Amino acid sequence: MKIAVCIKRVPEMDVRFKIAASGNAVDEAGLKFDMSDFDGYAAEVAIQIKEKLGVGEVVVIALGPDTVQETLRKALSMGADRAVQLKADAVPADPWSIAEALAVELRAGSFDLILFGRMSLDAANHSVPNMVAELLDVPCVVAASQLDTSGGTVKARRELEGAAETVECSLPAVVSIDEGIARPRYPSLKGIMAAKKKPLEPKPAQLGAVRMTRRAAALPPDRAAGRIVGEGAAAVPTLVELLRTEAKVL
Amino acid sequence: MPNILAFAESRGGDIRRVAFEAITAARALASGGEVHAVLCGPPGIAAKAAELAKYGASVVHVAEHAAFANYAPESIAAAVAQLVSASSIRAAVFAASAQGKDLAPRVAAKLRVPIATDVIRAQWEGETLVADKPGYTGKVIATLALTATPALISVRPGAFVAAESPAAGRAETLALPLDPANARVKVTQTIAGDNAKLDLGEARVIVAGGRGLKEAKNFELLETLAAAFGNAAVGATRAVTDDGWRPHSDQIGQTGRLVSPDLYIAVGISGAIQHLAGMRTSRTIVAINRDKEAPIFKVADYGIVGDSLEVVPALTSAVREARKGA
Ligand SMILES: Cc1cc2nc3c(=O)[nH]c(=O)nc-3n(C[C@H](O)[C@H](O)[C@H](O)COP(=O)(O)OP(=O)(O)OC[C@H]3O[C@@H](n4cnc5c(N)ncnc54)[C@H](O)[C@@H]3O)c2cc1C
Ligand SMILES: Nc1ncnc2c1ncn2[C@@H]1O[C@H](COP(=O)(O)O)[C@@H](O)[C@H]1O
């Protein structure tokens, strides 16, 4: 099975972000970067499928400036076989533009299975996978929390609000991965050494049309400082009174 | 006066609350123009078009098909795309629910039109639809300009409060360019959750528990508290879902559900950044934690320092009392 995994390099999220002087982006100075969470799950899923089958190829693809090479190397050190960088000065705000560029590479690769994360942690569009599937005209399952491709088809489960659904389609297919399938492995020392020799090919990204731009980025208003109304069960009457009269939620 | 389309999400023949939110959001964008709703479901769903009219749908485009007992992504996407391109629709609104997140980008891709997802505010600036959406796990709000029409948005559940505004609600039959029987992607089964259980996305009140509940069994205390509120659901932290105390689908946070209820009660939850990512936009937050230094108190409007096993039962009785009077 030939598997592609699209991975995005995003900042680590456990910080207080600053807005860049441009006013429409996050200030990246001093931030640490890594593979977007769900993309890590997708990479792990791909590697596990290959390990189980004993044959096949896992190709990781990232669109962005040269800094994405570090993220691609990480995926290689986890066990992916080769990497492609779709080189662009910046990642566009319009998911369509990204999807078109990824589709060019994916179409050429004739993959059996194309994996994505459910969403990128920074842009959070949850759109690129569905769009790529439309462009390639292949079936698509988004946000799979279980995935079985052993029968040469896709059998997946999707979590709904308070329910779930089971979905089937044939291969080749696009599948985006939710949490719950696989936790990404830590690259072993051997993996890291091996990754240095694996192919990583940069190519210019053929970005698609941009019809959506990010005009501004802002920090959400701080929550007004709350207060501790008291200790133990004795504080409950005060709390309920506040919920009724002040917050008006009772 | 633009006409706006709203996708009226249903499941198993029942319209979901997020459908009314989508119609409400569409009405604001129509500013006097017509709101057209799309309703796809199993035979019998047409009878529910009136519910959509109550919220302001002038026209309801209905497709009934036995296969729509389950979600049918390809067939519904094709039908919505065809409707948008055939009529003078300036924008289409979906819910940013599990279904809407699947459907809306498919429609956008078919039509080659822009889409902003998980939107919390939207307005026109001339022909440009300007939409705010959270990103970076809720820590940054991006303002997106959609520079072509029709423009598509999906709205975050809870961000647009459904408000009634009766309209004609004339029903029309929606053609299906792709018969669901010929679709490549088949939803083979919808597995209903616990029937008595209100979904996290639908609940106005969420009672969430963490490791501070000590053991799985104590989540019964939260179920009882939720029942006392009446319109509440129970959520959990990843620590708890990882330990199998609660199903994975109950997890709230960066890698779980993103929720914004009117009231979020965090019980025995430390307030890790990844958890806050999923609930910090809740309107009112209450924290119950025995450690007064717990980070959850920094985002909570009201806090009680104490043992969850003692405070929760007391809160349950007090809420029961308060609601009796209401
Ligand atoms: C990549 C990544 C993604 C993650 N995604 C998520 C996510 O989506 N959602 C999520 O929730 N977490 C997520 N986490 C995990 C997160 O970092 C925390 O570990 C988790 O939220 C902690 O859960 P907790 O608050 O239940 O447990 P703890 O952090 O152990 O906190 C328990 C709290 O209970 C209090 N307590 C103890 N006993 C009592 C008592 N008797 N009465 C009252 N209070 C008591 C303690 O003071 C403490 O504050 C993620 C982590 C990573 C690395
Ligand atoms: N710049 C990128 N390079 C590679 N893959 C990407 C990129 N942006 C998004 N993706 C993929 O598309 C998924 C969904 O992203 P999004 O639509 O932005 O939420 C991500 O989880 C990745 O798998």
XYZ file of C-alpha atoms and ligand atoms in Angstrom:
652
model
C 0.000 0.000 0.000
C 1.264 3.449 -0.949
C 0.301 5.927 1.729
C 0.687 9.712 1.773
C 0.412 11.781 4.953
C 0.023 15.558 4.798
C 1.567 17.212 7.815
C 1.611 20.814 8.913
C 4.184 22.544 11.066
C 2.493 24.612 13.767
C 3.599 26.413 16.930
C 3.352 24.571 20.218
C 0.165 25.803 21.781
C 1.022 25.967 25.481
C 2.090 29.619 25.371
C 0.483 33.038 25.412
C 0.624 34.174 21.791
C 1.520 37.691 20.673
C 0.189 39.333 17.548
C 2.789 40.344 14.947
C 3.294 44.003 14.016
C 1.421 43.336 10.759
C -1.711 42.850 12.873
C -2.858 39.852 10.864
C -0.641 37.041 12.111
C 0.827 35.499 15.223
C 4.301 36.741 16.171
C 6.433 33.637 15.666
C 9.550 34.948 17.413
C 10.611 32.648 20.205
C 7.918 30.047 19.533
C 8.685 26.346 19.345
C 7.207 24.392 16.472
C 6.128 20.809 15.950
C 3.881 18.627 13.828
C 0.213 19.537 14.329
C -1.304 17.040 16.851
C -3.728 15.276 14.539
C -1.109 15.051 11.798
C 1.086 13.165 14.241
C -1.732 10.673 14.749
C -2.110 10.379 10.974
C 1.617 9.719 10.532
C 1.475 7.055 13.235
C -1.530 5.397 11.593
C 0.295 5.290 8.251
C 3.437 3.805 9.759
C 1.444 1.183 11.655
C -0.413 0.131 8.500
C 2.879 -0.285 6.670
C 4.454 -2.201 9.561
C 1.489 -4.549 9.688
C 1.551 -5.233 5.955
C 5.339 -5.498 5.895
C 5.410 -3.763 2.512
C 4.526 -0.390 1.080
C 5.672 3.165 1.271
C 4.826 6.093 3.532
C 5.400 9.517 1.984
C 5.040 12.639 4.118
C 4.225 15.968 2.503
C 4.344 19.446 4.028
C 3.644 22.765 2.385
C 5.555 25.756 3.691
C 8.910 27.493 3.944
C 12.163 25.604 4.528
C 11.478 25.382 8.248
C 8.949 22.601 7.497
C 11.891 20.352 6.630
C 12.494 19.874 10.341
C 8.921 18.598 10.761
C 9.305 16.309 7.769
C 12.539 14.916 9.248
C 10.672 14.137 12.437
C 8.123 12.118 10.469
C 10.971 10.338 8.691
C 12.529 9.509 12.046
C 9.207 8.034 13.181
C 9.368 5.668 10.209
C 8.119 7.411 7.055
C 10.135 6.476 3.959
C 10.446 9.740 2.107
C 9.387 13.356 2.303
C 8.283 16.100 -0.034
C 8.386 19.790 0.796
C 6.044 21.936 -1.278
C 7.982 25.114 -0.974
C 6.096 28.342 -0.375
C 7.174 31.515 1.430
C 4.141 31.296 3.656
C 1.140 29.032 4.153
C -1.927 30.755 2.663
C -4.952 31.474 4.858
C -7.279 29.982 2.233
C -7.432 26.179 2.663
C -8.383 25.890 -1.000
C -5.046 27.309 -2.063
C -3.246 24.713 0.099
C -5.506 21.918 -1.130
C -4.772 22.667 -4.775
C -1.021 22.550 -4.201
C -1.239 19.296 -2.223
C -3.518 17.792 -4.878
C -0.922 18.369 -7.591
C 1.620 16.305 -5.678
C -0.878 13.678 -4.520
C -2.296 13.158 -7.998
C 1.169 12.503 -9.377
C 1.951 10.000 -6.617
C -1.014 7.670 -7.277
C -1.467 6.790 -3.611
C -3.834 4.128 -2.293
C -4.499 6.004 0.919
C -4.074 9.708 1.637
C -4.109 10.642 5.301
C -4.578 14.018 6.958
C -5.109 15.312 10.448
C -8.715 16.106 11.363
C -7.693 19.761 11.531
C -4.593 21.883 11.830
C -4.194 23.340 15.308
C -3.367 26.860 14.098
C -5.743 27.535 11.185
C -8.288 24.939 12.354
C -10.104 24.968 9.014
C -10.868 21.238 8.957
C -11.248 21.821 5.228
C -8.085 20.813 3.395
C -8.789 17.022 3.372
C -12.357 17.363 2.031
C -11.133 19.799 -0.625
C -8.257 17.569 -1.730
C -10.697 14.666 -2.078
C -12.942 16.776 -4.327
C -9.955 17.814 -6.424
C -8.743 14.232 -6.810
C -12.307 12.949 -7.180
C -11.775 10.178 -4.636
C -14.013 9.222 -1.694
C -13.336 10.935 1.602
C -13.953 10.176 5.265
C -13.159 12.975 7.679
C -12.390 12.739 11.383
C -12.060 8.965 11.599
C -11.669 7.741 15.177
C -11.206 4.145 14.010
C -9.825 2.964 10.711
C -9.523 -0.471 9.167
C -8.056 -0.818 5.684
C -7.175 -4.489 5.961
C -9.846 -5.654 3.511
C -8.630 -3.349 0.758
C -11.416 -0.892 1.595
C -11.886 1.844 4.180
C -13.979 0.962 7.212
C -14.077 3.847 9.653
C -15.933 5.233 12.610
C -16.701 8.909 13.136
C -17.630 10.454 16.455
C -20.763 12.589 16.295
C -22.267 14.719 19.004
C -23.530 12.094 21.442
C -23.436 9.359 18.801
C -21.146 7.813 16.211
C -21.389 6.513 12.680
C -19.656 3.797 10.728
C -18.560 4.665 7.211
C -17.264 2.609 4.303
C -15.690 3.431 0.978
C -13.270 1.953 -1.499
C -9.585 2.770 -1.979
C -7.986 5.017 -3.105
C -9.431 7.374 -0.550
C -8.766 10.430 1.563
C -9.123 9.907 5.320
C -8.557 12.506 8.026
C -7.647 11.234 11.458
C -9.228 12.139 14.787
C -7.703 11.457 18.157
C -8.179 8.014 19.620
C -6.648 5.834 16.910
C -2.962 6.040 17.658
C -0.604 8.104 19.759
C 2.465 9.119 17.762
C 5.613 7.282 18.763
C 8.722 9.099 19.907
C 11.444 8.785 17.298
C 14.124 6.347 18.445
C 17.800 7.250 18.208
C 18.086 4.685 15.423
C 15.133 6.296 13.696
C 16.694 9.731 13.955
C 19.973 8.473 12.459
C 18.142 6.659 9.648
C 16.049 9.747 8.864
C 19.147 11.728 7.971
C 19.708 9.481 4.962
C 16.106 9.339 3.782
C 15.125 11.421 0.755
C 13.548 14.841 1.345
C 12.694 16.545 -1.897
C 11.815 20.253 -2.032
C 9.623 21.372 -4.941
C 7.893 24.677 -5.626
C 4.285 24.634 -4.419
C 1.712 25.271 -7.127
C -0.627 27.199 -4.873
C -4.253 27.520 -5.884
C -6.363 30.642 -6.083
C -6.788 32.650 -2.887
C -10.328 33.853 -2.204
C -10.011 34.237 1.516
C -7.433 36.307 3.358
C -6.683 36.856 7.014
C -7.316 40.499 7.593
C -6.599 40.537 11.319
C -5.525 38.335 14.175
C -6.353 39.227 17.745
C -6.187 37.751 21.195
C -9.619 36.975 22.624
C -10.640 39.335 25.418
C -9.340 38.128 28.752
C -11.938 36.604 30.998
C -12.597 38.999 33.827
C -10.836 37.729 36.922
C -13.155 35.392 38.752
C -13.505 34.964 42.452
C -13.548 32.200 44.972
C -16.930 32.377 46.619
C -16.060 30.170 49.537
C -14.993 26.798 50.852
C -16.776 23.472 50.893
C -20.501 22.772 50.824
C -21.096 25.891 52.920
C -20.316 28.026 49.863
C -23.021 26.416 47.725
C -25.903 28.793 48.625
C -23.783 31.831 47.688
C -22.796 30.184 44.416
C -26.367 29.353 43.478
C -27.482 32.889 44.313
C -24.756 34.307 42.042
C -25.679 31.907 39.244
C -29.273 33.068 39.543
C -28.908 36.813 39.958
C -25.551 37.727 38.459
C -24.792 35.136 35.761
C -28.494 34.509 35.120
C -27.927 30.891 34.166
C -30.345 29.333 36.616
C -31.116 42.216 -0.087
C -29.214 38.975 -0.470
C -30.784 35.541 -0.206
C -28.960 33.276 2.219
C -29.044 29.498 2.424
C -29.012 27.666 5.749
C -28.339 23.947 5.958
C -30.797 22.489 8.472
C -28.964 19.597 10.036
C -30.981 16.578 11.088
C -30.168 13.160 12.434
C -32.410 10.124 12.142
C -35.354 12.270 11.060
C -35.042 14.858 13.828
C -33.922 18.426 13.261
C -30.987 19.363 15.473
C -30.726 22.555 17.492
C -27.753 23.722 15.429
C -30.126 23.936 12.445
C -32.024 26.746 14.152
C -28.739 28.453 14.973
C -27.703 28.269 11.310
C -31.036 29.783 10.247
C -30.683 32.538 12.846
C -27.168 33.327 11.586
C -28.431 33.256 7.982
C -31.227 35.679 8.854
C -28.717 38.192 10.186
C -26.760 37.970 6.919
C -29.912 38.207 4.792
C -30.834 41.563 6.380
C -34.277 41.485 4.859
C -33.519 39.075 2.010
C -34.910 35.565 2.078
C -33.545 32.662 4.080
C -33.703 29.373 2.207
C -33.292 26.262 4.318
C -32.229 22.826 3.092
C -33.651 19.820 4.892
C -32.582 16.286 3.966
C -33.925 13.308 5.838
C -35.816 10.031 5.705
C -39.440 9.986 4.453
C -41.589 12.057 6.799
C -39.039 14.809 7.397
C -40.982 17.235 5.168
C -43.559 17.489 7.940
C -40.888 19.199 10.033
C -40.308 22.074 7.606
C -42.645 24.196 9.730
C -40.139 24.048 12.583
C -37.631 25.787 10.308
C -40.175 28.401 9.251
C -40.572 29.351 12.896
C -36.940 30.478 12.934
C -37.239 32.462 9.723
C -36.942 30.164 6.699
C -38.998 31.618 3.841
C -38.432 28.578 1.661
C -37.525 25.074 2.779
C -35.964 22.844 0.129
C -36.736 19.303 1.189
C -35.232 16.026 0.023
C -36.658 12.827 1.435
C -34.846 9.559 0.847
C -34.732 6.339 2.836
C -30.918 6.486 2.739
C -31.053 9.792 4.643
C -31.847 7.849 7.804
C -28.047 8.093 7.991
C -25.907 11.015 6.887
C -25.096 10.743 3.176
C -22.192 13.111 2.560
C -21.757 12.895 -1.195
C -25.407 13.017 -2.159
C -26.242 15.884 0.187
C -23.139 17.864 -0.819
C -24.065 17.499 -4.497
C -27.653 18.629 -3.852
C -26.635 21.668 -1.799
C -23.976 22.659 -4.335
C -26.471 22.423 -7.174
C -29.018 24.510 -5.299
C -26.489 27.215 -4.466
C -25.241 27.477 -8.031
C -28.736 27.464 -9.536
C -30.204 30.208 -7.363
C -29.262 33.725 -6.374
C -27.720 32.696 -3.072
C -25.111 35.110 -1.737
C -23.963 32.989 1.207
C -24.623 29.596 2.772
C -24.505 28.834 6.484
C -23.822 25.412 7.997
C -23.301 24.294 11.581
C -19.703 23.560 12.543
C -20.893 20.214 13.905
C -19.466 16.790 13.049
C -21.798 16.702 10.051
C -21.298 20.322 9.025
C -17.528 20.029 9.243
C -17.728 17.176 6.795
C -20.323 18.724 4.490
C -19.500 22.426 4.191
C -15.932 22.133 2.816
C -17.148 19.526 0.296
C -19.724 22.011 -0.989
C -17.153 24.825 -1.065
C -14.781 22.651 -3.078
C -17.476 21.645 -5.573
C -18.426 25.279 -6.114
C -14.867 26.638 -5.973
C -16.005 29.250 -3.467
C -14.418 30.431 -0.204
C -15.322 28.975 3.182
C -14.667 30.065 6.752
C -15.324 27.395 9.347
C -16.241 27.448 13.043
C -17.265 31.088 12.777
C -18.341 33.046 15.862
C -19.231 36.364 14.140
C -20.001 37.283 10.539
C -21.061 40.398 8.664
C -21.053 41.895 5.201
C -18.730 44.657 4.180
C -20.163 45.393 0.764
C -19.798 42.169 -1.221
C -17.173 40.801 1.149
C -18.214 38.489 3.938
C -16.050 39.100 6.985
C -15.941 36.310 9.551
C -14.225 35.837 12.898
C -13.112 32.375 13.920
C -10.987 31.005 16.733
C -7.736 29.239 15.908
C -4.578 28.273 17.803
C -6.721 26.183 20.204
C -8.959 29.152 20.875
C -6.120 31.487 21.790
C -6.224 33.649 18.674
C -9.235 35.008 16.807
C -8.684 35.389 13.072
C -10.737 37.829 11.023
C -11.159 36.351 7.565
C -12.288 38.214 4.459
C -14.131 36.039 1.913
C -13.643 37.936 -1.294
C -15.899 35.958 -3.646
C -19.572 35.011 -3.494
C -21.378 32.832 -2.829
C -19.418 32.626 0.399
C -19.787 29.714 2.803
C -19.468 29.687 6.568
C -19.978 27.105 9.267
C -20.970 28.526 12.629
C -19.692 27.261 15.959
C -22.473 25.569 17.944
C -23.659 27.935 20.646
C -22.099 31.048 19.105
C -25.352 32.161 17.447
C -28.262 31.814 19.834
C -31.303 30.500 17.977
C -34.120 33.064 17.984
C -37.596 32.603 16.547
C -38.862 34.877 13.785
C -41.710 33.221 11.907
C -41.643 33.188 8.112
C -43.683 31.534 5.370
C -41.635 28.349 5.115
C -42.980 27.344 1.705
C -41.739 23.815 1.017
C -40.095 22.920 -2.286
C -38.708 19.600 -3.417
C -34.941 19.493 -3.618
C -33.591 17.501 -6.548
C -30.862 14.961 -5.849
C -28.248 15.068 -8.621
C -26.529 12.091 -6.998
C -28.732 9.242 -5.819
C -27.415 8.159 -2.408
C -27.442 4.583 -3.699
C -24.708 5.535 -6.161
C -22.488 7.336 -3.658
C -18.979 6.017 -3.035
C -18.993 6.887 0.663
C -21.656 5.015 2.610
C -22.587 5.618 6.207
C -23.565 2.101 7.170
C -24.835 2.796 10.661
C -25.552 5.627 13.045
C -24.844 4.431 16.542
C -27.061 6.352 18.910
C -25.489 7.398 22.150
C -27.221 6.783 25.409
C -30.715 8.083 24.649
C -31.150 9.790 27.963
C -27.930 11.636 27.319
C -27.974 15.151 25.967
C -25.062 15.879 23.702
C -22.236 18.185 24.796
C -22.797 20.413 21.764
C -26.504 20.762 22.456
C -26.348 21.249 26.202
C -26.731 24.725 27.679
C -25.057 23.438 30.833
C -22.044 21.138 30.979
C -20.875 19.457 34.141
C -17.364 18.171 33.538
C -15.262 15.970 35.752
C -11.567 15.293 36.095
C -9.307 13.070 38.100
C -10.422 14.918 41.228
C -13.553 12.764 41.191
C -11.321 9.949 42.394
C -13.042 7.049 40.638
C -15.313 6.280 37.706
C -18.286 5.538 39.933
C -18.315 9.092 41.279
C -19.327 10.393 37.883
C -22.813 9.352 38.991
C -22.718 12.473 41.170
C -22.211 14.557 38.032
C -24.999 12.723 36.199
C -27.318 13.598 39.079
C -26.213 17.231 39.057
C -26.759 17.355 35.293
C -30.221 15.888 35.748
C -31.000 18.580 38.317
C -30.262 21.243 35.691
C -32.379 19.379 33.165
C -30.643 20.623 30.030
C -27.161 19.500 30.919
C -24.564 17.029 29.702
C -21.549 15.469 31.373
C -18.028 15.980 29.981
C -14.581 14.868 31.063
C -10.862 15.551 30.852
C -8.464 13.448 28.855
C -6.962 12.079 32.071
C -10.353 10.548 32.748
C -11.114 9.303 29.233
C -7.618 7.824 28.995
C -8.273 5.859 32.161
C -11.521 4.592 30.671
C -13.692 6.216 33.334
C -15.639 7.933 30.571
C -15.906 7.324 26.821
C -13.492 9.170 24.560
C -16.431 11.038 23.005
C -16.965 12.867 26.321
C -13.518 14.449 26.216
C -13.399 18.223 26.172
C -10.285 20.083 25.077
C -7.723 20.630 22.404
C -8.016 17.083 21.112
C -11.607 16.539 22.163
C -14.782 18.560 21.851
C -14.799 22.357 21.724
C -17.796 23.608 23.658
C -19.322 26.977 24.631
C -22.288 26.338 26.908
C -23.975 29.009 29.005
C -22.631 27.346 32.123
C -19.599 25.083 32.510
C -19.001 23.460 35.872
C -15.509 21.996 36.208
C -15.268 19.488 39.025
C -11.881 18.127 40.120
C -10.251 19.489 36.968
C -6.837 21.112 37.250
C -7.301 23.387 34.232
C -4.497 22.175 31.956
C -4.008 24.369 28.923
C -5.259 21.588 26.613
C -8.477 21.315 28.585
C -9.018 25.080 28.668
C -8.677 25.108 24.882
C -11.997 23.292 24.658
C -14.104 25.257 27.117
C -12.696 28.707 27.812
C -15.330 30.343 25.589
C -18.133 29.124 27.866
C -20.281 32.007 29.042
C -20.003 31.305 32.768
C -17.457 28.970 34.327
C -17.648 27.480 37.798
C -14.760 25.510 39.298
C -14.824 23.137 42.202
C -11.362 22.028 43.253
C -9.758 21.204 46.520
C -6.521 23.017 45.597
C -7.012 26.769 45.707
C -3.935 27.218 43.486
C -5.385 25.071 40.671
C -5.124 26.942 37.328
C -8.815 26.335 36.608
C -9.622 29.102 39.124
C -7.883 31.605 36.827
C -10.555 31.154 34.141
C -13.486 30.473 36.461
C -16.023 33.209 37.181
C -16.913 31.513 40.444
C -14.915 29.026 42.433
C -15.455 26.825 45.426
C -12.439 25.386 47.171
C -13.450 22.015 48.489
C -13.862 18.288 48.074
C -15.866 17.412 44.988
C -17.571 14.528 46.756
C -18.911 16.934 49.378
C -19.681 20.006 47.253
C -21.396 18.341 44.283
C -24.240 16.682 46.232
C -24.870 19.965 48.071
C -24.931 21.819 44.759
C -27.328 19.266 43.313
C -29.876 19.815 46.081
C -29.507 23.598 45.844
C -30.015 23.564 42.062
C -33.091 21.347 42.466
C -34.509 23.841 44.959
C -33.701 26.850 42.777
C -35.289 25.278 39.697
C -38.426 24.405 41.575
C -38.983 28.112 42.112
C -38.143 28.996 38.525
C -1.110 16.846 23.085
C -2.003 16.834 24.289
C -3.372 16.960 24.102
C -4.228 16.950 25.200
N -5.572 17.119 24.999
C -6.384 17.196 26.063
C -7.787 17.410 25.906
O -8.313 17.524 24.789
N -8.554 17.499 27.013
C -8.041 17.377 28.274
O -8.813 17.500 29.237
N -6.735 17.149 28.453
C -5.900 17.039 27.380
N -4.581 16.792 27.607
C -4.145 16.426 28.970
C -3.943 17.622 29.889
O -2.611 18.094 29.713
C -4.117 17.223 31.357
O -3.254 16.162 31.657
C -5.538 16.803 31.734
O -6.474 17.750 31.263
C -5.638 16.712 33.230
O -6.868 16.166 33.603
P -7.465 16.392 35.095
O -7.675 17.846 35.307
O -8.636 15.487 35.175
O -6.355 15.772 36.020
P -5.286 16.442 36.968
O -4.459 17.411 36.215
O -4.634 15.335 37.648
O -6.131 17.311 37.983
C -6.968 16.794 38.973
C -7.467 17.956 39.815
O -8.391 17.487 40.759
C -8.174 18.145 41.995
N -8.665 17.271 43.051
C -8.101 16.147 43.539
N -8.864 15.592 44.458
C -9.958 16.362 44.582
C -11.129 16.306 45.369
N -11.344 15.309 46.239
N -12.042 17.281 45.223
C -11.858 18.304 44.350
N -10.770 18.403 43.575
C -9.832 17.434 43.693
C -6.703 18.394 42.042
O -6.417 19.514 42.885
C -6.373 18.675 40.580
O -6.447 20.075 40.306
C -3.715 16.802 26.509
C -2.335 16.665 26.690
C -1.485 16.674 25.601
C -0.010 16.541 25.832
N 0.608 23.542 4.987
C 0.218 22.253 5.037
N 1.056 21.271 4.654
C 0.684 19.966 4.696
N -0.510 19.563 5.124
C -1.392 20.507 5.527
C -1.083 21.895 5.500
N -2.166 22.566 5.961
C -3.100 21.650 6.267
N -2.649 20.406 6.004
C -3.340 19.117 6.231
O -4.736 19.335 6.267
C -5.258 18.973 7.558
C -6.401 19.866 7.911
O -5.972 21.202 7.978
P -6.991 22.409 8.109
O -7.963 22.277 6.989
O -6.159 23.634 8.033
O -7.644 22.266 9.458
C -4.063 19.058 8.481
O -4.269 18.288 9.637
C -2.973 18.516 7.584
O -3.045 17.111 7.494
